Structure formats: C-alpha cells, structure tokens
Short mmCIF file of C-alpha atoms in Angstrom, two decimals:
data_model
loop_
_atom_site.label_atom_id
_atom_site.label_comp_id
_atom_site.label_asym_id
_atom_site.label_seq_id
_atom_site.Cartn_x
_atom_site.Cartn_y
_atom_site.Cartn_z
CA UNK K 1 -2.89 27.11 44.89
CA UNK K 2 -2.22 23.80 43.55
CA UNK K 3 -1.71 23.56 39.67
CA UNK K 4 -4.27 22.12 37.79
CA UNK K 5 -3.34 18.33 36.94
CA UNK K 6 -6.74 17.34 35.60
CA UNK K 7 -7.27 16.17 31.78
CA UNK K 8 -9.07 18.55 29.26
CA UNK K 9 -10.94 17.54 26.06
CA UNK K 10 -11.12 19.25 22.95
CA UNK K 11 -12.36 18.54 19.68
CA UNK K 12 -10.91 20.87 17.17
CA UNK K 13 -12.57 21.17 13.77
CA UNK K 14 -9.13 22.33 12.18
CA UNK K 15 -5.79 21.41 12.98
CA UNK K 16 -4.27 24.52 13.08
CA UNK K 17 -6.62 25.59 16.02
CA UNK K 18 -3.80 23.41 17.85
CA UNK K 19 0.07 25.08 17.95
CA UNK K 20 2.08 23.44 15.37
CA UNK K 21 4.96 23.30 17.78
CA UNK K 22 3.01 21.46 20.48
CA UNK K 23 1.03 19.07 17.83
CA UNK K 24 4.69 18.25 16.62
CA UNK K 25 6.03 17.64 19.53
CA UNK K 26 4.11 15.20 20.57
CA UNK K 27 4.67 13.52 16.67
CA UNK K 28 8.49 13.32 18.04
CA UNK K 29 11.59 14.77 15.81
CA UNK K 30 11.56 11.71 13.46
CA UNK K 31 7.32 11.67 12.91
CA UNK K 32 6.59 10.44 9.49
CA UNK K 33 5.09 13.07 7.15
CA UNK K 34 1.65 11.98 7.79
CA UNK K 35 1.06 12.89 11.27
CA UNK K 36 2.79 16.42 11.22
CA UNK K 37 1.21 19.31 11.70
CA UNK K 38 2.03 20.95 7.97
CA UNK K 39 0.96 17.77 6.76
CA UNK K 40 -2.44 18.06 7.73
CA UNK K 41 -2.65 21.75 7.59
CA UNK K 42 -2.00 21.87 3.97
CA UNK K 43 -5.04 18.86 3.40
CA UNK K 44 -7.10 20.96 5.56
CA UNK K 45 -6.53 24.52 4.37
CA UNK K 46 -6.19 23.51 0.15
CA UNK K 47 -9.43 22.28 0.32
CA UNK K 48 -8.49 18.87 -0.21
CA UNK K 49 -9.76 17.55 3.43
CA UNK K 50 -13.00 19.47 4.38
CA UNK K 51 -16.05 18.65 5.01
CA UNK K 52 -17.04 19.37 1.37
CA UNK K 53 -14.99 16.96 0.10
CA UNK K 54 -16.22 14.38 2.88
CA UNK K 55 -13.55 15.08 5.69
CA UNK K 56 -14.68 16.96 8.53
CA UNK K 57 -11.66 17.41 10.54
CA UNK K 58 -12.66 16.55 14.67
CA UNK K 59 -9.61 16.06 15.88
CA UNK K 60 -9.10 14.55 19.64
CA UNK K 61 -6.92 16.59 21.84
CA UNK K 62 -6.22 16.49 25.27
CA UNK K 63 -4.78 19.01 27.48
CA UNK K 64 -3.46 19.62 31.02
CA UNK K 65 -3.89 23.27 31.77
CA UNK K 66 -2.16 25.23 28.46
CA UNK K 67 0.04 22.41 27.48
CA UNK K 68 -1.69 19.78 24.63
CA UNK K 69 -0.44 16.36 26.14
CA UNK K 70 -2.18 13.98 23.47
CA UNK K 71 -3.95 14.04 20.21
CA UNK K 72 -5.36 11.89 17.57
CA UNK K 73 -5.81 13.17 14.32
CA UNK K 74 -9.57 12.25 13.21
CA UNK K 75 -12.05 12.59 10.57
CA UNK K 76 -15.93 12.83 10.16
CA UNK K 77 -16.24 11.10 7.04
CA UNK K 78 -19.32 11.07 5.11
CA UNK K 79 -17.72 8.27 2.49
CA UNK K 80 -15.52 5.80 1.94
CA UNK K 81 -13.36 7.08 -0.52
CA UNK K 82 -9.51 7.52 0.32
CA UNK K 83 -8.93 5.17 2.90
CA UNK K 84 -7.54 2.18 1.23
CA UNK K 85 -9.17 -0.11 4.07
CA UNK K 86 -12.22 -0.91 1.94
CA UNK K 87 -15.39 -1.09 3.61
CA UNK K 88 -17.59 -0.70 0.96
CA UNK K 89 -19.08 -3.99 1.48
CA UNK K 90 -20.19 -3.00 5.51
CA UNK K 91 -21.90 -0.14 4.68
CA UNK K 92 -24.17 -2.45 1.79
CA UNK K 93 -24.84 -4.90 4.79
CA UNK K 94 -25.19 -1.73 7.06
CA UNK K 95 -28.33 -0.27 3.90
CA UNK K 96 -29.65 -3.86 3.88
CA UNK K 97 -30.07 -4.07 8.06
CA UNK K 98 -31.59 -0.08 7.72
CA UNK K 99 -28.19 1.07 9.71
CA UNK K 100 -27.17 4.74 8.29
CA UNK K 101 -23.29 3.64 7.56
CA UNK K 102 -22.35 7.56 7.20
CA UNK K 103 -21.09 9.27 8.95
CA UNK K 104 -18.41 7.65 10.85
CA UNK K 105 -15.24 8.16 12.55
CA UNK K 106 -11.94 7.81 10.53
CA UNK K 107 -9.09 8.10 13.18
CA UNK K 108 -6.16 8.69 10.55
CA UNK K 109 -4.86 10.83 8.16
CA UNK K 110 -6.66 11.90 4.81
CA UNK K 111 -5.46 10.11 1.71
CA UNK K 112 -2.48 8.67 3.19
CA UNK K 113 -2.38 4.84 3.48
CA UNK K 114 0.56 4.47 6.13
CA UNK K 115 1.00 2.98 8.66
CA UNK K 116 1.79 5.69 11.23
CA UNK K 117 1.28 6.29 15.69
CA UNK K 118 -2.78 7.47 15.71
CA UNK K 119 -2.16 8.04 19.18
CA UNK K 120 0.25 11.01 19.61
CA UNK K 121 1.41 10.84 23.18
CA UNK K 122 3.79 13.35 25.04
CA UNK K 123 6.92 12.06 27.07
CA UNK K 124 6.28 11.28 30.48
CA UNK K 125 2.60 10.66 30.01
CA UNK K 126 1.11 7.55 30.94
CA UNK K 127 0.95 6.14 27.20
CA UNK K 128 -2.18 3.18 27.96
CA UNK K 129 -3.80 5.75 30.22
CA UNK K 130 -4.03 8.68 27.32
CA UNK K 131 -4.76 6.01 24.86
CA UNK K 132 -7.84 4.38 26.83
CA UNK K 133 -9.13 8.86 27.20
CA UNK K 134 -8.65 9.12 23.33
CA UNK K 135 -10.81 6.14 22.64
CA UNK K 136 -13.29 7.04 24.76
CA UNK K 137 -13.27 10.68 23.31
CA UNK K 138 -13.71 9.36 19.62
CA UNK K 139 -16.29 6.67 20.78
CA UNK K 140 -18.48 9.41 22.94
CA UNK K 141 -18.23 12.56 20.25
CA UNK K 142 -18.62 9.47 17.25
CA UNK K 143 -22.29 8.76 18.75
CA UNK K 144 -23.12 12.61 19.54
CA UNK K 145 -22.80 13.18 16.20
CA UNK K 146 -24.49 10.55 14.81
CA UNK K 147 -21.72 8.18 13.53
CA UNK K 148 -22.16 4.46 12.84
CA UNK K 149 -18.68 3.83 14.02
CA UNK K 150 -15.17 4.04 14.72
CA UNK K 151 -12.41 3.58 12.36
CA UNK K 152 -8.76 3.70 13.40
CA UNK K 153 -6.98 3.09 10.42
CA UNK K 154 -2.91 2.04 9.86
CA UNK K 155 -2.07 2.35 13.35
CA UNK K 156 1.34 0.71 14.61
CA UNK K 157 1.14 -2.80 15.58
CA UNK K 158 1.36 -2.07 19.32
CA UNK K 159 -1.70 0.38 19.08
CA UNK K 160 -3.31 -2.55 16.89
CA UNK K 161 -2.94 -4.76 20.00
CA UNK K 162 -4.05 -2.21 22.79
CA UNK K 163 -7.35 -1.41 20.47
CA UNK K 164 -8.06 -5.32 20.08
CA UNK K 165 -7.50 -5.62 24.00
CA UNK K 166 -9.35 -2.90 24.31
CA UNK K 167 -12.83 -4.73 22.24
CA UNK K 168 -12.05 -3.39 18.77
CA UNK K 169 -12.80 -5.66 15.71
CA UNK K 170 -8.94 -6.16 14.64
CA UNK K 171 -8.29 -6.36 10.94
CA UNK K 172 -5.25 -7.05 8.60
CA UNK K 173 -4.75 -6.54 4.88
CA UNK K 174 -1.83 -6.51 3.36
CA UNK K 175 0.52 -4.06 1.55
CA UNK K 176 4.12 -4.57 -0.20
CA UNK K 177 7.28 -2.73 0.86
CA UNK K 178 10.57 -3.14 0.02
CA UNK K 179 13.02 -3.63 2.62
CA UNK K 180 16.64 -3.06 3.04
CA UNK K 181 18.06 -6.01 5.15
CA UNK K 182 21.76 -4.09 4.64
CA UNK K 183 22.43 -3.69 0.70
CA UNK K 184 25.81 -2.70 -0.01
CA UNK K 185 24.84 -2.00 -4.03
CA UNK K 186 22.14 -2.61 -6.54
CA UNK K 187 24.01 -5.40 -7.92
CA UNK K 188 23.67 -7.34 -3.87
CA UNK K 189 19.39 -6.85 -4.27
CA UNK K 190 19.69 -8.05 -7.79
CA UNK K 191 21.46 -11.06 -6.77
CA UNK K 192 18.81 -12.25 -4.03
CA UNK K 193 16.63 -12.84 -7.60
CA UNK K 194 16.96 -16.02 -9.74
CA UNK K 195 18.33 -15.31 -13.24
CA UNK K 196 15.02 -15.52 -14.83
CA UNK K 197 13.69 -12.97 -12.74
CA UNK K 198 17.28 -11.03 -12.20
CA UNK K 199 17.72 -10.17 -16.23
CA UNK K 200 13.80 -9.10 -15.90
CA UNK K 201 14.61 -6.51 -14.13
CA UNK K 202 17.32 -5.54 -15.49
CA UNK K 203 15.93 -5.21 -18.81
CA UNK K 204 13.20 -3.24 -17.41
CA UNK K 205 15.45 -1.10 -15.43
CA UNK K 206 17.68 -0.82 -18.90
CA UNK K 207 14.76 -0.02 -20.91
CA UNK K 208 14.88 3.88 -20.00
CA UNK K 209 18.63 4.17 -21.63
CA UNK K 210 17.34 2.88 -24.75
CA UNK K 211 14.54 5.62 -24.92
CA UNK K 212 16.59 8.18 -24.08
CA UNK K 213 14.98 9.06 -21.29
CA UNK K 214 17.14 10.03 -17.56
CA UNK K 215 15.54 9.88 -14.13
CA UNK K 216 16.61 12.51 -11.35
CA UNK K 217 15.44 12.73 -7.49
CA UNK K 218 14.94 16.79 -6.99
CA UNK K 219 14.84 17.21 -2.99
CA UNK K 220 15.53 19.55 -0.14
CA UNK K 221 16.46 23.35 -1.04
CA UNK K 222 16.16 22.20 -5.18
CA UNK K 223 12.60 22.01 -4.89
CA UNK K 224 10.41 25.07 -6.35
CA UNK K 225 7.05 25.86 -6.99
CA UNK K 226 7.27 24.23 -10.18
CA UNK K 227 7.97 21.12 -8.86
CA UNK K 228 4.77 21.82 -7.13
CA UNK K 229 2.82 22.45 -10.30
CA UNK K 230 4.50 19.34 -11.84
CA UNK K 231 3.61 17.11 -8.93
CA UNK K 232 -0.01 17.78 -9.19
CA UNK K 233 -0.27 17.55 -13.25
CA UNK K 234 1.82 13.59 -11.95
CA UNK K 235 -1.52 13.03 -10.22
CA UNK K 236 -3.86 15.01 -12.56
CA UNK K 237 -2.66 12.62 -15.61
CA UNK K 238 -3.25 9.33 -13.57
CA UNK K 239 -6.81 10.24 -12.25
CA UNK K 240 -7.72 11.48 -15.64
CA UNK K 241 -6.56 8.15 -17.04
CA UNK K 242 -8.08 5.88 -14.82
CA UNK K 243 -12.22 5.36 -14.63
CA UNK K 244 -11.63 4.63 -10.85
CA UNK K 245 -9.45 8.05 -10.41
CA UNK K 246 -10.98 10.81 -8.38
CA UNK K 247 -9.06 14.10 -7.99
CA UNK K 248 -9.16 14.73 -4.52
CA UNK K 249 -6.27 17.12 -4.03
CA UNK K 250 -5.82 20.71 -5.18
CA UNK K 251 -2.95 22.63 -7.08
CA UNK K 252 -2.22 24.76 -3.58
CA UNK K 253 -2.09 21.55 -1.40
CA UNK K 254 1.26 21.11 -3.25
CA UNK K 255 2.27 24.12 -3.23
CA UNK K 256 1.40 24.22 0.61
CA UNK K 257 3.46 21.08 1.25
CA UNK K 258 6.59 22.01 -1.29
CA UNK K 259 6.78 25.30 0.82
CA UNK K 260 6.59 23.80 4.47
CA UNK K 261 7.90 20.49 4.20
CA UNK K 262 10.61 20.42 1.40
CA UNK K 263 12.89 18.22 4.35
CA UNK K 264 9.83 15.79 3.88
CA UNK K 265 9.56 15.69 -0.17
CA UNK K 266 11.37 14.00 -3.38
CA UNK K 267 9.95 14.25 -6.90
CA UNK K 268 11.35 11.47 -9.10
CA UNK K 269 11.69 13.08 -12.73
CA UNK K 270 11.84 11.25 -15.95
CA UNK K 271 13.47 13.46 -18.55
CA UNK K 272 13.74 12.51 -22.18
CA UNK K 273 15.35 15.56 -24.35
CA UNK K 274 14.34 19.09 -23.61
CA UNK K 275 11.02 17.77 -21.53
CA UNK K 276 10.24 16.21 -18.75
CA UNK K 277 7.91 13.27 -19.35
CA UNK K 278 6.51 11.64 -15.93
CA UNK K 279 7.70 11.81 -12.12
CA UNK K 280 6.79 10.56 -8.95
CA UNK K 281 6.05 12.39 -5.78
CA UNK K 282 7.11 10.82 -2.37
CA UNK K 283 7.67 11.69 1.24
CA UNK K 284 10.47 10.51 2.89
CA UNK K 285 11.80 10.37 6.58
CA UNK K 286 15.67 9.35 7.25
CA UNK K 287 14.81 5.26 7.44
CA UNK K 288 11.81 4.99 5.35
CA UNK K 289 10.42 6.71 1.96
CA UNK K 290 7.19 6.64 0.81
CA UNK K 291 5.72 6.12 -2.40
CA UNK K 292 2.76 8.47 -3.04
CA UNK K 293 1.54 9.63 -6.59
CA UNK K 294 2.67 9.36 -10.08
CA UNK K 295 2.18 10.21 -13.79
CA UNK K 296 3.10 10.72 -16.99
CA UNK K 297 3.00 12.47 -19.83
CA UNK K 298 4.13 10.14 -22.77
CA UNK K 299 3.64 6.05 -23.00
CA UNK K 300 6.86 4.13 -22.71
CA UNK K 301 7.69 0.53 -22.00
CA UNK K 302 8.69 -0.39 -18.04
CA UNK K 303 8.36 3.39 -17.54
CA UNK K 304 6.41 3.29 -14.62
CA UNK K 305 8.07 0.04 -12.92
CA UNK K 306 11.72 2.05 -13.17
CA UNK K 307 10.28 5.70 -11.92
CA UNK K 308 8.15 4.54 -9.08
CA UNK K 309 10.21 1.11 -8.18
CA UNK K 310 13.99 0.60 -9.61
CA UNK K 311 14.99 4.00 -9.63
CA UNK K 312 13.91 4.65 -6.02
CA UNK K 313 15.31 1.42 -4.17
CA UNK K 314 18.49 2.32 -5.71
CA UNK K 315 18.23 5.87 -3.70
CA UNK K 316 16.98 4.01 -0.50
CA UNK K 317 20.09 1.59 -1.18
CA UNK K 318 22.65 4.59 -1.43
CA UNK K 319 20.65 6.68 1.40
CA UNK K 320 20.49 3.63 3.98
CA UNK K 321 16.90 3.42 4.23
CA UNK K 322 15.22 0.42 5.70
CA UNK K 323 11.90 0.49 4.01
CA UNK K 324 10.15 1.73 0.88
CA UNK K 325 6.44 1.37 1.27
CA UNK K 326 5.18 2.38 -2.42
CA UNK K 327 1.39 2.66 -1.45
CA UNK K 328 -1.69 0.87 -1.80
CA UNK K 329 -2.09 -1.94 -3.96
CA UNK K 330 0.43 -4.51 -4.84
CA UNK K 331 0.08 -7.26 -7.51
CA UNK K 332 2.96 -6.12 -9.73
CA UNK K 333 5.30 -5.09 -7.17
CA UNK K 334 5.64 -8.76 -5.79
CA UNK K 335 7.00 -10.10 -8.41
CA UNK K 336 9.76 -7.01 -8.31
CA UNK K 337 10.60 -7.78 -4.59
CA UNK K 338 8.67 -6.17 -2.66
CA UNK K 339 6.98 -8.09 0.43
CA UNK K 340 3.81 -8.78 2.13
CA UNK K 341 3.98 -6.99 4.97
CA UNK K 342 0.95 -6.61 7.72
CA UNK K 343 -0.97 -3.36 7.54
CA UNK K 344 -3.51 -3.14 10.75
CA UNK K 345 -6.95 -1.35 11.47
CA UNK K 346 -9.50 -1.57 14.19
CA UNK K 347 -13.07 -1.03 14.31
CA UNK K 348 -15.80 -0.67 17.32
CA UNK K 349 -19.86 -0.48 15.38
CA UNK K 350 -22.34 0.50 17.32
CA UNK K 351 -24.89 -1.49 16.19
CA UNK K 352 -24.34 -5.05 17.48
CA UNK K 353 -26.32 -6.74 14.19
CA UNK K 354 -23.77 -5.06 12.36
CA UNK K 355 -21.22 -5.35 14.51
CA UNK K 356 -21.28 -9.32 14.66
CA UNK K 357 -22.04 -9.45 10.81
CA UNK K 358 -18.65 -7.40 10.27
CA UNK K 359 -16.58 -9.56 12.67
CA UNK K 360 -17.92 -12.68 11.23
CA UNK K 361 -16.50 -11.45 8.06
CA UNK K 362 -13.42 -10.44 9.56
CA UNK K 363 -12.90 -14.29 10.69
CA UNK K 364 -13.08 -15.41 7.25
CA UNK K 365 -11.12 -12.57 5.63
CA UNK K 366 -8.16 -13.78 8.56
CA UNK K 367 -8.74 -17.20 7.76
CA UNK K 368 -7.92 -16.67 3.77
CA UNK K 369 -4.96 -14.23 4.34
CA UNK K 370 -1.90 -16.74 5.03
CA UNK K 371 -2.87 -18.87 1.90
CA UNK K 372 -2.48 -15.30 -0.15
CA UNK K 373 0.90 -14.28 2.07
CA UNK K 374 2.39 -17.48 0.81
CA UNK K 375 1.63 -17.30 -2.89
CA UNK K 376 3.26 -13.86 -2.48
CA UNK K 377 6.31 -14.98 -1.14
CA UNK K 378 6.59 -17.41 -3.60
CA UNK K 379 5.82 -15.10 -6.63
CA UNK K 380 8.00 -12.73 -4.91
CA UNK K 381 10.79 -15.25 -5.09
CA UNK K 382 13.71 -13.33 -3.36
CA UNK K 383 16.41 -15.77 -1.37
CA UNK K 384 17.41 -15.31 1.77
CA UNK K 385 19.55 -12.61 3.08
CA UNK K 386 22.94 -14.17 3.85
CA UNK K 387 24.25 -13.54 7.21
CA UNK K 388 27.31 -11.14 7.70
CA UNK K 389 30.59 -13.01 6.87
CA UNK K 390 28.55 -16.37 4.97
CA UNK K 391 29.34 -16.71 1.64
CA UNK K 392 27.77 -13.97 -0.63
CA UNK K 393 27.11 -11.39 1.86
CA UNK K 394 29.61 -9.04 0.40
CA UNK K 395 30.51 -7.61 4.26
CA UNK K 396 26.47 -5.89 4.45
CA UNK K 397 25.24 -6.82 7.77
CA UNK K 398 22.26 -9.21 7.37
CA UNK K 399 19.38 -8.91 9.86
#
C-alpha cells in the first residue's frame, strides 16, 4: 500500500509531548534560543508558562504519518502581560463594545520579545503551503475555544508579509539593536560618535575602574548552578525594584535552561572586591546576542549602561556578531548607538467592530512612526559607516 502523504493536526498542550529532536529540527542548527525545544520546555515545566500563570501552551503541529513536518509554538493567553506588543488599549475598546478580549491566541514564545521564524517549517516542504495550514489551525482551534483573536507576535519580516497578504492587521513598533557593520575594535564604534557624545561614553564606560568594580562574561562549560541562582536573584532585584515588575519566572526555569542550553547562555558579572554586585543574563547564537534580564545588588553610577550595553558590544565586537538586540524598550539606548530597527506583529479579530476599530488605530499608529524613527536617528547620532578602503575605515569591511 501506498504511504500515507496526507497532513495531520495536532494541538499539543505541552511541548515536550513533541520529540525534541524533531521540534529542533525543524528550528534548523542555528535557531535562536527562543524557538528551541529546551527553551520552551524549561518555561513550560518551571512553572513559569502554564496556564496558571496565563499561558496555556496549544501548540500547532503538523504531521505526515510519524514525522512532525511543521509547528508553531502558541499560547492561550488569558492576559496581556509579557508580550511587549501592548494591547492593553484593544481589549478596553474590546470591554466598552461588550467583546470578551480574553482569551486569545499568542502565536510566540513566552516572555521573549524577539523577533524569531513562528512558522517552523521542515526542508523540502512547501513553506506558503504549511504556513496557510498553520494559520488556519490557530484561527479554527482560536474560535473553538473561545478566543477573541489571533496574535502572531515578532515574526520575521517575510512571515510579516505572507500574514498581511494573507488579511492580517500588520503592525510595527519599534525596538533598538546594535549592529556590527564590520568593527575592527572598540575604539572604530567609538569613532562613528561626535566628541560630545564619544567622551560620554567613555566616561561612562570608565566609570566602573574608578569604583573598583570588574565585569566578566561566564559562558559555555564555566557556567554552574550558581550562575543559575545568581541569574534569577539579577531578575528578582529588578522586579522587586520596579512598581511595574512582575516575577514571572521561577528559580528552576534557570536552573532548567543553565543545564540544557549552556551553548545558548552568558551571564555578564560585575565584581567589586570579594562580591559580586549585579550581572546580566543573555542568550546568544553565533551572529546575534540577546539582551534579556538584569540586576543588581549595590547602586553605582553608569552601572547598568556598562553591564547591559558597553561591556557587551565590546564581546559582540571581539566575537563577530552582527547584532545585539538588548530587549524591549529603548529611550536610553539611542542615544548610546543603538538603532531603530522594525519589530513586526500581525493580528486577525474576530469581531469585525473590533476588528475595524483596531486597524483604524493601526493607520494612525503607522502614520506617527517615521516622525519618531527620525528623531531617533538623530538622537542616536552615529555617522556613517565608511566603506572598505575610504578614509577611516581602518581595513573593516563596511556593509
């Protein structure tokens, strides 16, 4: 008998009810941290991504006889907390119009404002085919379970324009990353500054030597539980600090991630003396790193610009890496170099009062974004890259 070629859909309420090996696979070798299987595992398992805590894993899987050919990693979410595309506002208009706003479909990963493939597609497959099931699987299971919507959140660009072909309200906000047009040192991504803003830095990047204090990147097989344990009291001390923090994530997701992904993780330490005194946890693949939590334990001038900012591009610098995306938010990292760069998400509401109400906003929200994209450019103030063999491009190869 002829094998079986037909399609299969599953919705799996945990990701480990799919093989890590075939869930990874699909990710690719060089999948950012977000979309592997550990990654998600250790939200889901620690506690930190249940339904409890206002993730209900429903993940969208599709599979041709035994073999899981595509997957989108998706969320019943009975909030908006931890998404960093803020739709607080919607589900007000959604109260005021009597539309129950929760739940709804989150197509993304918990807590982890990257942008990253939502589609996971194997080789071979026919990519727009797959992509057009996995809609249609979070669109049909979103209304059987009594969602308001659909959320895919950070996709790439190119799954930003197949979901807007494809009907979705498009939106874009902006983050700031750093990026790495071909440094050779330091010294070359100070000089792209004026002097004003160059010897700003510099004394904030100097500041630490005068306090005594040393920063360190622990990674790979130097990692230990404790690094664990310090990462989480990093994030601890900033929610604690902070009206607007919520701790979200436990002690043993750490400890989860330290033990299955240490290829994946860097903790940034600040030591001053005997102790050591804040830190910064990120994720990092070979062309990008990622900028995830942070704390500290004692108050120091420029501390937190030179643990989560200087002291990392230098490390991207000396690594090679193209981009440093430090996370949400952004106001004082312009002025430090870091650029506006796109950040996409796409939304289909049921309810067409709502629906037009949030695309009407939409419009506007588009309409004020270049105005804020140039006064970010100009705040961030770097020159222009020079081209390989121009004067000042010290033999890096610009792009």
């Amino acid at each position: 008998m002829p094998a079986d070629t037909s399609l299969r859909l599953r919705i799996l309420e945990a990701v480990t009810d799919a093989p890590a090996d075939g869930w990874d696979a699909l990710a690719g070798p060089d999948a950012p941290p977000f979309i592997r299987h550990a990654w998600l595992a250790a939200m889901e398992e620690s506690g930190s991504a249940t339904e409890e805590t206002g993730w209900a894993p429903h993940h969208l899987t599709l599979w041709r006889g035994p073999r899981l050919v595509a997957a989108a990693p998706a969320y019943l979410k009975f909030h908006s907390m931890g998404e960093y595309i803020y739709d607080f506002g919607w589900a007000d208009a959604a109260a005021r119009l009597g539309v129950e706003y929760y739940p709804k479909l989150v197509v993304g990963g918990p807590l982890s404002p990257a942008t990253v493939p939502r589609f996971l597609i194997a080789p071979g497959e026919d990519v727009p085919a797959l992509r057009r099931a996995l809609l249609a699987a979070a669109a049909g299971s979103a209304q059987e379970a009594g969602c308001s919507s659909v959320h895919v959140l950070y996709p790439t660009g190119d799954e930003a324009d197949f979901l807007e072909a494809e009907g979705l309200a498009r939106r874009i906000t902006l983050q700031f990353h750093w990026k790495n047009p071909g440094y050779a040192s330091y010294d070359d991504y100070l000089a792209r500054f004026d002097s004003k803003r160059r010897n700003q830095l510099r004394r904030e990047r100097g500041a630490a030597a005068t306090q005594g204090i040393t920063l360190r990147t622990v990674r790979g097989e130097a990692l230990s539980q404790e690094h664990a344990r310090r990462a989480y009291d990093f994030y601890t001390s900033t929610c604690e600090r902070h009206a607007w923090g919520q701790i979200q994530l436990t002690p043993d997701f750490f400890a989860r991630v330290f033990r299955t992904m240490p290829d994946a993780v860097e903790l940034v330490e600040a030591v001053r003396g005997p102790k050591v005194i804040a830190g910064a946890f990120n994720l990092a693949t070979a062309e990008r790193l990622y900028g995830r939590y942070w704390g500290a334990f004692e108050e120091h001038p420029f501390l937190h610009f030179h643990v989560c900012l200087y002291h990392s591009v230098e490390d991207c610098i000396r690594a090679g890496r193209k981009v440093f995306e430090p996370g949400a938010g952004g106001e004082h990292k312009v002025s430090r170099g870091f650029e506006p760069t796109a950040v996409h998400s796409a939304h289909l509401i049921f309810d067409k009062t709502l629906d037009g109400a949030v695309r009407g906003f939409l419009r506007r929200e588009h309409a004020r974004l270049a105005p804020a994209v140039e006064e970010a450019e100009r705040i961030c103030g770097l020159k222009p890259w020079p081209l390989a063999g121009s004067p000042g491009a010290s033999g890096a190869t610009g792009t």
